[in-house]
């Protein structure tokens, strides 16, 4: 299925098929993105930062996509999304708007309605360079790392966000719903897999427009994160990698003729 980048599905690997404006194509080439390159379009949650908070079980990291769905009644009497709390601000969880599976998973962290919390700080965007089952290498965002629950070599249950470098981490569960579970599966991350954190790298971020304006966020396989205006995104034609694989399978299937 072909579409503009602006209309393409989020959390999906996309192949760049063409760029309608030569100047935009030249700019993208300078960023290492060419026709045939694969990019990932991010959900709007990437525009927020994950947050570190302190609860009854110690410090935890809440991904931005969950933080915008957790509402806190602060000790000052305000009701705000978790991601909008201020440093050292305290309060208790008032409500959650995510699904039952997500709510149950957050209990692992001690985060549930009525729980007292202290906001520590918002966290910078980072990439977790990870090896899966000692073979495949991938990059995970800090929010994705925070959604992976399992055990390190010391046997302690924790988030992959807190994993030690060059040690094995056994994935037990994904914190979140079906959408993030399926997305992480495209990275090869699912319960039962073994991960090894090799490095944590600062994300390279580049705005093609004013940072405050509405935009589409993509990242390249090398980890460069680009923020494109809606107009520019509409000038880039893409196709999902999954649909390409389906087409290839149909062409190779015996007895089928692709016209």
mmCIF file of C-alpha atoms in Angstrom:
data_model
loop_
_atom_site.group_PDB
_atom_site.id
_atom_site.type_symbol
_atom_site.label_atom_id
_atom_site.label_comp_id
_atom_site.label_asym_id
_atom_site.label_seq_id
_atom_site.Cartn_x
_atom_site.Cartn_y
_atom_site.Cartn_z
ATOM 1 C CA UNK A 1 0.000 0.000 0.000
ATOM 2 C CA UNK A 2 1.410 3.356 -1.059
ATOM 3 C CA UNK A 3 0.791 6.619 0.791
ATOM 4 C CA UNK A 4 2.403 9.879 1.722
ATOM 5 C CA UNK A 5 4.503 9.857 4.868
ATOM 6 C CA UNK A 6 1.932 12.207 6.394
ATOM 7 C CA UNK A 7 -0.803 9.570 5.998
ATOM 8 C CA UNK A 8 1.353 6.515 6.722
ATOM 9 C CA UNK A 9 0.639 4.324 9.775
ATOM 10 C CA UNK A 10 2.611 4.986 12.962
ATOM 11 C CA UNK A 11 4.971 2.543 14.690
ATOM 12 C CA UNK A 12 5.583 1.010 11.274
ATOM 13 C CA UNK A 13 8.697 0.443 9.178
ATOM 14 C CA UNK A 14 8.361 2.254 5.850
ATOM 15 C CA UNK A 15 10.336 2.199 2.611
ATOM 16 C CA UNK A 16 10.890 5.580 0.939
ATOM 17 C CA UNK A 17 9.654 5.340 -2.668
ATOM 18 C CA UNK A 18 10.020 8.923 -3.844
ATOM 19 C CA UNK A 19 10.208 12.615 -2.963
ATOM 20 C CA UNK A 20 8.274 15.124 -5.078
ATOM 21 C CA UNK A 21 10.544 18.135 -4.470
ATOM 22 C CA UNK A 22 14.230 17.999 -5.503
ATOM 23 C CA UNK A 23 15.342 20.342 -2.704
ATOM 24 C CA UNK A 24 13.685 18.143 -0.051
ATOM 25 C CA UNK A 25 15.167 15.010 -1.642
ATOM 26 C CA UNK A 26 18.616 16.616 -1.539
ATOM 27 C CA UNK A 27 18.174 17.592 2.116
ATOM 28 C CA UNK A 28 17.076 14.060 3.059
ATOM 29 C CA UNK A 29 20.051 12.593 1.207
ATOM 30 C CA UNK A 30 22.295 14.767 3.359
ATOM 31 C CA UNK A 31 20.648 13.131 6.375
ATOM 32 C CA UNK A 32 21.368 9.662 4.950
ATOM 33 C CA UNK A 33 17.823 8.940 3.731
ATOM 34 C CA UNK A 34 17.515 7.949 0.057
ATOM 35 C CA UNK A 35 14.886 6.338 -2.161
ATOM 36 C CA UNK A 36 14.863 2.722 -0.975
ATOM 37 C CA UNK A 37 15.848 3.614 2.598
ATOM 38 C CA UNK A 38 13.813 2.281 5.502
ATOM 39 C CA UNK A 39 12.480 4.672 8.139
ATOM 40 C CA UNK A 40 10.216 4.304 11.154
ATOM 41 C CA UNK A 41 7.331 6.694 11.724
ATOM 42 C CA UNK A 42 6.778 7.347 15.423
ATOM 43 C CA UNK A 43 3.582 7.814 17.361
ATOM 44 C CA UNK A 44 2.818 11.250 18.834
ATOM 45 C CA UNK A 45 3.974 9.985 22.250
ATOM 46 C CA UNK A 46 7.556 10.457 21.046
ATOM 47 C CA UNK A 47 6.950 14.216 21.387
ATOM 48 C CA UNK A 48 6.852 13.756 25.162
ATOM 49 C CA UNK A 49 9.674 12.550 27.364
ATOM 50 C CA UNK A 50 9.548 9.485 29.600
ATOM 51 C CA UNK A 51 9.594 10.386 33.271
ATOM 52 C CA UNK A 52 11.311 9.029 36.336
ATOM 53 C CA UNK A 53 9.196 8.892 39.461
ATOM 54 C CA UNK A 54 9.591 7.479 42.958
ATOM 55 C CA UNK A 55 6.929 5.274 44.503
ATOM 56 C CA UNK A 56 6.534 2.738 47.290
ATOM 57 C CA UNK A 57 8.861 0.295 45.472
ATOM 58 C CA UNK A 58 11.549 2.797 44.619
ATOM 59 C CA UNK A 59 12.335 4.560 41.361
ATOM 60 C CA UNK A 60 10.607 3.623 38.120
ATOM 61 C CA UNK A 61 10.519 4.949 34.565
ATOM 62 C CA UNK A 62 7.142 5.553 32.955
ATOM 63 C CA UNK A 63 7.156 5.735 29.128
ATOM 64 C CA UNK A 64 5.636 8.877 27.632
ATOM 65 C CA UNK A 65 2.844 6.898 25.984
ATOM 66 C CA UNK A 66 1.682 5.710 29.410
ATOM 67 C CA UNK A 67 2.571 8.919 31.250
ATOM 68 C CA UNK A 68 0.039 10.897 29.209
ATOM 69 C CA UNK A 69 -2.668 8.435 30.330
ATOM 70 C CA UNK A 70 -1.906 8.589 34.060
ATOM 71 C CA UNK A 71 -3.485 11.523 35.905
ATOM 72 C CA UNK A 72 -2.127 12.715 39.223
ATOM 73 C CA UNK A 73 -3.789 14.725 41.986
ATOM 74 C CA UNK A 74 -0.888 16.804 43.274
ATOM 75 C CA UNK A 75 -0.527 17.881 46.883
ATOM 76 C CA UNK A 76 -1.177 21.450 45.659
ATOM 77 C CA UNK A 77 -4.650 20.386 44.527
ATOM 78 C CA UNK A 78 -4.034 20.245 40.765
ATOM 79 C CA UNK A 79 -4.980 17.370 38.487
ATOM 80 C CA UNK A 80 -2.377 16.932 35.750
ATOM 81 C CA UNK A 81 -1.051 14.214 33.429
ATOM 82 C CA UNK A 82 2.008 12.525 34.889
ATOM 83 C CA UNK A 83 4.224 13.865 32.079
ATOM 84 C CA UNK A 84 3.353 17.463 33.054
ATOM 85 C CA UNK A 85 4.399 17.264 36.706
ATOM 86 C CA UNK A 86 7.261 19.405 37.951
ATOM 87 C CA UNK A 87 10.531 18.297 39.508
ATOM 88 C CA UNK A 88 10.127 17.117 43.144
ATOM 89 C CA UNK A 89 6.330 17.586 42.958
ATOM 90 C CA UNK A 90 4.339 15.044 44.969
ATOM 91 C CA UNK A 91 0.833 13.637 44.768
ATOM 92 C CA UNK A 92 -1.155 10.465 44.236
ATOM 93 C CA UNK A 93 -2.460 8.680 41.153
ATOM 94 C CA UNK A 94 -6.029 9.842 40.543
ATOM 95 C CA UNK A 95 -6.927 7.763 37.492
ATOM 96 C CA UNK A 96 -5.609 5.904 34.441
ATOM 97 C CA UNK A 97 -7.127 5.951 30.964
ATOM 98 C CA UNK A 98 -5.194 3.020 29.482
ATOM 99 C CA UNK A 99 -6.635 -0.494 29.070
ATOM 100 C CA UNK A 100 -6.952 -3.186 31.713
ATOM 101 C CA UNK A 101 -3.856 -5.004 30.509
ATOM 102 C CA UNK A 102 -1.808 -1.836 30.784
ATOM 103 C CA UNK A 103 -3.186 -1.075 34.256
ATOM 104 C CA UNK A 104 -2.338 -4.590 35.432
ATOM 105 C CA UNK A 105 1.175 -4.348 34.004
ATOM 106 C CA UNK A 106 1.832 -1.015 35.727
ATOM 107 C CA UNK A 107 1.173 -2.694 39.066
ATOM 108 C CA UNK A 108 4.548 -4.389 38.597
ATOM 109 C CA UNK A 109 6.044 -0.954 39.129
ATOM 110 C CA UNK A 110 3.816 -0.120 42.073
ATOM 111 C CA UNK A 111 1.869 2.386 39.983
ATOM 112 C CA UNK A 112 -1.882 2.171 40.551
ATOM 113 C CA UNK A 113 -4.780 4.381 41.563
ATOM 114 C CA UNK A 114 -4.198 5.907 44.980
ATOM 115 C CA UNK A 115 -0.434 5.308 44.937
ATOM 116 C CA UNK A 116 1.696 8.135 46.339
ATOM 117 C CA UNK A 117 4.446 9.313 43.997
ATOM 118 C CA UNK A 118 7.209 11.887 43.750
ATOM 119 C CA UNK A 119 8.157 13.249 40.341
ATOM 120 C CA UNK A 120 11.946 12.998 39.952
ATOM 121 C CA UNK A 121 12.546 14.367 36.438
ATOM 122 C CA UNK A 122 11.821 14.089 32.738
ATOM 123 C CA UNK A 123 14.382 11.969 30.897
ATOM 124 C CA UNK A 124 16.238 12.738 27.652
ATOM 125 C CA UNK A 125 15.581 10.770 24.490
ATOM 126 C CA UNK A 126 18.101 7.923 24.284
ATOM 127 C CA UNK A 127 18.640 4.876 22.085
ATOM 128 C CA UNK A 128 19.313 1.478 23.664
ATOM 129 C CA UNK A 129 21.600 -0.463 21.307
ATOM 130 C CA UNK A 130 20.591 -4.053 22.013
ATOM 131 C CA UNK A 131 21.513 -7.570 20.881
ATOM 132 C CA UNK A 132 18.705 -10.157 20.804
ATOM 133 C CA UNK A 133 19.454 -13.810 21.540
ATOM 134 C CA UNK A 134 23.164 -13.069 20.962
ATOM 135 C CA UNK A 135 22.562 -12.571 17.225
ATOM 136 C CA UNK A 136 20.390 -9.730 15.960
ATOM 137 C CA UNK A 137 21.171 -6.096 16.793
ATOM 138 C CA UNK A 138 18.452 -3.459 17.121
ATOM 139 C CA UNK A 139 17.822 0.005 18.551
ATOM 140 C CA UNK A 140 15.136 0.639 21.148
ATOM 141 C CA UNK A 141 13.955 4.030 22.310
ATOM 142 C CA UNK A 142 14.100 4.837 26.012
ATOM 143 C CA UNK A 143 10.309 4.507 26.164
ATOM 144 C CA UNK A 144 10.431 1.058 24.588
ATOM 145 C CA UNK A 145 13.154 -0.014 27.024
ATOM 146 C CA UNK A 146 10.938 1.115 29.899
ATOM 147 C CA UNK A 147 8.083 -1.073 28.630
ATOM 148 C CA UNK A 148 10.138 -4.286 28.757
ATOM 149 C CA UNK A 149 9.818 -6.134 32.080
ATOM 150 C CA UNK A 150 12.075 -9.022 33.015
ATOM 151 C CA UNK A 151 15.075 -10.181 35.035
ATOM 152 C CA UNK A 152 18.771 -9.505 34.834
ATOM 153 C CA UNK A 153 21.559 -11.906 35.752
ATOM 154 C CA UNK A 154 21.137 -10.963 39.421
ATOM 155 C CA UNK A 155 17.591 -12.345 39.337
ATOM 156 C CA UNK A 156 15.956 -9.033 40.247
ATOM 157 C CA UNK A 157 12.770 -8.161 38.349
ATOM 158 C CA UNK A 158 13.084 -4.743 36.713
ATOM 159 C CA UNK A 159 12.615 -2.728 33.537
ATOM 160 C CA UNK A 160 15.089 -3.127 30.684
ATOM 161 C CA UNK A 161 15.643 0.625 31.059
ATOM 162 C CA UNK A 162 17.688 -0.193 34.182
ATOM 163 C CA UNK A 163 19.569 -3.138 32.647
ATOM 164 C CA UNK A 164 23.338 -3.320 33.075
ATOM 165 C CA UNK A 165 25.470 -3.259 29.955
ATOM 166 C CA UNK A 166 26.889 -6.516 28.577
ATOM 167 C CA UNK A 167 24.755 -8.711 30.836
ATOM 168 C CA UNK A 168 21.843 -10.963 29.877
ATOM 169 C CA UNK A 169 18.273 -9.796 30.457
ATOM 170 C CA UNK A 170 15.391 -12.271 30.154
ATOM 171 C CA UNK A 171 12.149 -10.714 28.860
ATOM 172 C CA UNK A 172 9.115 -11.737 30.925
ATOM 173 C CA UNK A 173 6.405 -9.282 29.889
ATOM 174 C CA UNK A 174 5.663 -6.171 27.850
ATOM 175 C CA UNK A 175 4.157 -3.279 29.825
ATOM 176 C CA UNK A 176 1.360 -2.002 27.616
ATOM 177 C CA UNK A 177 -1.326 -3.117 25.222
ATOM 178 C CA UNK A 178 -1.517 -5.010 21.947
ATOM 179 C CA UNK A 179 -0.164 -2.132 19.839
ATOM 180 C CA UNK A 180 3.180 -1.766 21.634
ATOM 181 C CA UNK A 181 3.457 -5.553 22.045
ATOM 182 C CA UNK A 182 3.154 -6.032 18.279
ATOM 183 C CA UNK A 183 5.547 -3.162 17.584
ATOM 184 C CA UNK A 184 8.258 -4.583 19.855
ATOM 185 C CA UNK A 185 7.739 -7.966 18.228
ATOM 186 C CA UNK A 186 8.871 -6.402 14.924
ATOM 187 C CA UNK A 187 12.146 -5.644 16.737
ATOM 188 C CA UNK A 188 12.286 -9.287 17.828
ATOM 189 C CA UNK A 189 11.444 -8.417 21.441
ATOM 190 C CA UNK A 190 8.867 -10.642 23.141
ATOM 191 C CA UNK A 191 8.561 -12.750 26.315
ATOM 192 C CA UNK A 192 11.183 -15.491 26.440
ATOM 193 C CA UNK A 193 13.789 -13.573 24.460
ATOM 194 C CA UNK A 194 17.227 -12.743 25.861
ATOM 195 C CA UNK A 195 18.492 -9.175 25.467
ATOM 196 C CA UNK A 196 21.969 -7.785 26.018
ATOM 197 C CA UNK A 197 22.360 -4.023 26.326
ATOM 198 C CA UNK A 198 25.497 -2.974 24.433
ATOM 199 C CA UNK A 199 25.317 0.821 24.631
ATOM 200 C CA UNK A 200 23.093 3.788 25.464
ATOM 201 C CA UNK A 201 23.426 6.616 22.954
ATOM 202 C CA UNK A 202 22.047 10.146 22.898
ATOM 203 C CA UNK A 203 19.462 10.461 20.138
ATOM 204 C CA UNK A 204 20.474 12.784 17.316
ATOM 205 C CA UNK A 205 17.500 15.084 16.761
ATOM 206 C CA UNK A 206 17.084 17.430 13.808
ATOM 207 C CA UNK A 207 14.176 19.747 13.042
ATOM 208 C CA UNK A 208 13.407 20.587 9.416
ATOM 209 C CA UNK A 209 11.052 23.307 10.744
ATOM 210 C CA UNK A 210 10.333 25.308 13.894
ATOM 211 C CA UNK A 211 10.256 22.905 16.881
ATOM 212 C CA UNK A 212 6.956 24.311 18.191
ATOM 213 C CA UNK A 213 4.953 23.595 15.016
ATOM 214 C CA UNK A 214 2.972 20.436 14.252
ATOM 215 C CA UNK A 215 5.154 17.741 12.775
ATOM 216 C CA UNK A 216 5.731 14.112 11.783
ATOM 217 C CA UNK A 217 8.562 12.257 13.531
ATOM 218 C CA UNK A 218 10.639 9.567 11.824
ATOM 219 C CA UNK A 219 13.923 7.860 12.583
ATOM 220 C CA UNK A 220 16.507 6.197 10.378
ATOM 221 C CA UNK A 221 18.111 2.790 11.072
ATOM 222 C CA UNK A 222 21.198 4.683 12.243
ATOM 223 C CA UNK A 223 19.216 6.339 15.022
ATOM 224 C CA UNK A 224 18.832 9.859 13.585
ATOM 225 C CA UNK A 225 15.439 11.273 14.567
ATOM 226 C CA UNK A 226 13.928 13.793 12.141
ATOM 227 C CA UNK A 227 10.994 16.136 12.719
ATOM 228 C CA UNK A 228 9.277 17.032 9.429
ATOM 229 C CA UNK A 229 6.507 19.571 8.867
ATOM 230 C CA UNK A 230 3.185 18.157 7.691
ATOM 231 C CA UNK A 231 3.713 19.770 4.278
ATOM 232 C CA UNK A 232 7.120 18.134 3.803
ATOM 233 C CA UNK A 233 5.816 14.768 5.011
ATOM 234 C CA UNK A 234 3.048 14.965 2.393
ATOM 235 C CA UNK A 235 5.717 15.239 -0.334
ATOM 236 C CA UNK A 236 7.377 11.918 0.579
ATOM 237 C CA UNK A 237 5.864 8.706 -0.813
ATOM 238 C CA UNK A 238 6.328 5.550 1.253
ATOM 239 C CA UNK A 239 5.177 1.964 1.474
ATOM 240 C CA UNK A 240 5.064 -0.251 4.549
ATOM 241 C CA UNK A 241 7.761 -2.918 4.669
ATOM 242 C CA UNK A 242 5.157 -5.472 5.791
ATOM 243 C CA UNK A 243 3.074 -4.944 2.635
ATOM 244 C CA UNK A 244 6.204 -5.381 0.491
ATOM 245 C CA UNK A 245 6.897 -8.740 2.129
ATOM 246 C CA UNK A 246 3.298 -9.842 1.549
ATOM 247 C CA UNK A 247 3.568 -8.904 -2.141
ATOM 248 C CA UNK A 248 6.817 -10.853 -2.474
ATOM 249 C CA UNK A 249 5.192 -13.925 -0.916
ATOM 250 C CA UNK A 250 2.261 -13.696 -3.339
ATOM 251 C CA UNK A 251 4.581 -13.453 -6.345
ATOM 252 C CA UNK A 252 6.544 -16.522 -5.247
ATOM 253 C CA UNK A 253 3.480 -18.627 -4.360
ATOM 254 C CA UNK A 254 2.921 -21.503 -6.857
ATOM 255 C CA UNK A 255 -0.086 -21.187 -9.135
ATOM 256 C CA UNK A 256 -0.430 -17.423 -8.664
ATOM 257 C CA UNK A 257 0.119 -14.923 -11.392
ATOM 258 C CA UNK A 258 0.704 -11.305 -10.418
ATOM 259 C CA UNK A 259 -0.576 -8.905 -13.077
#
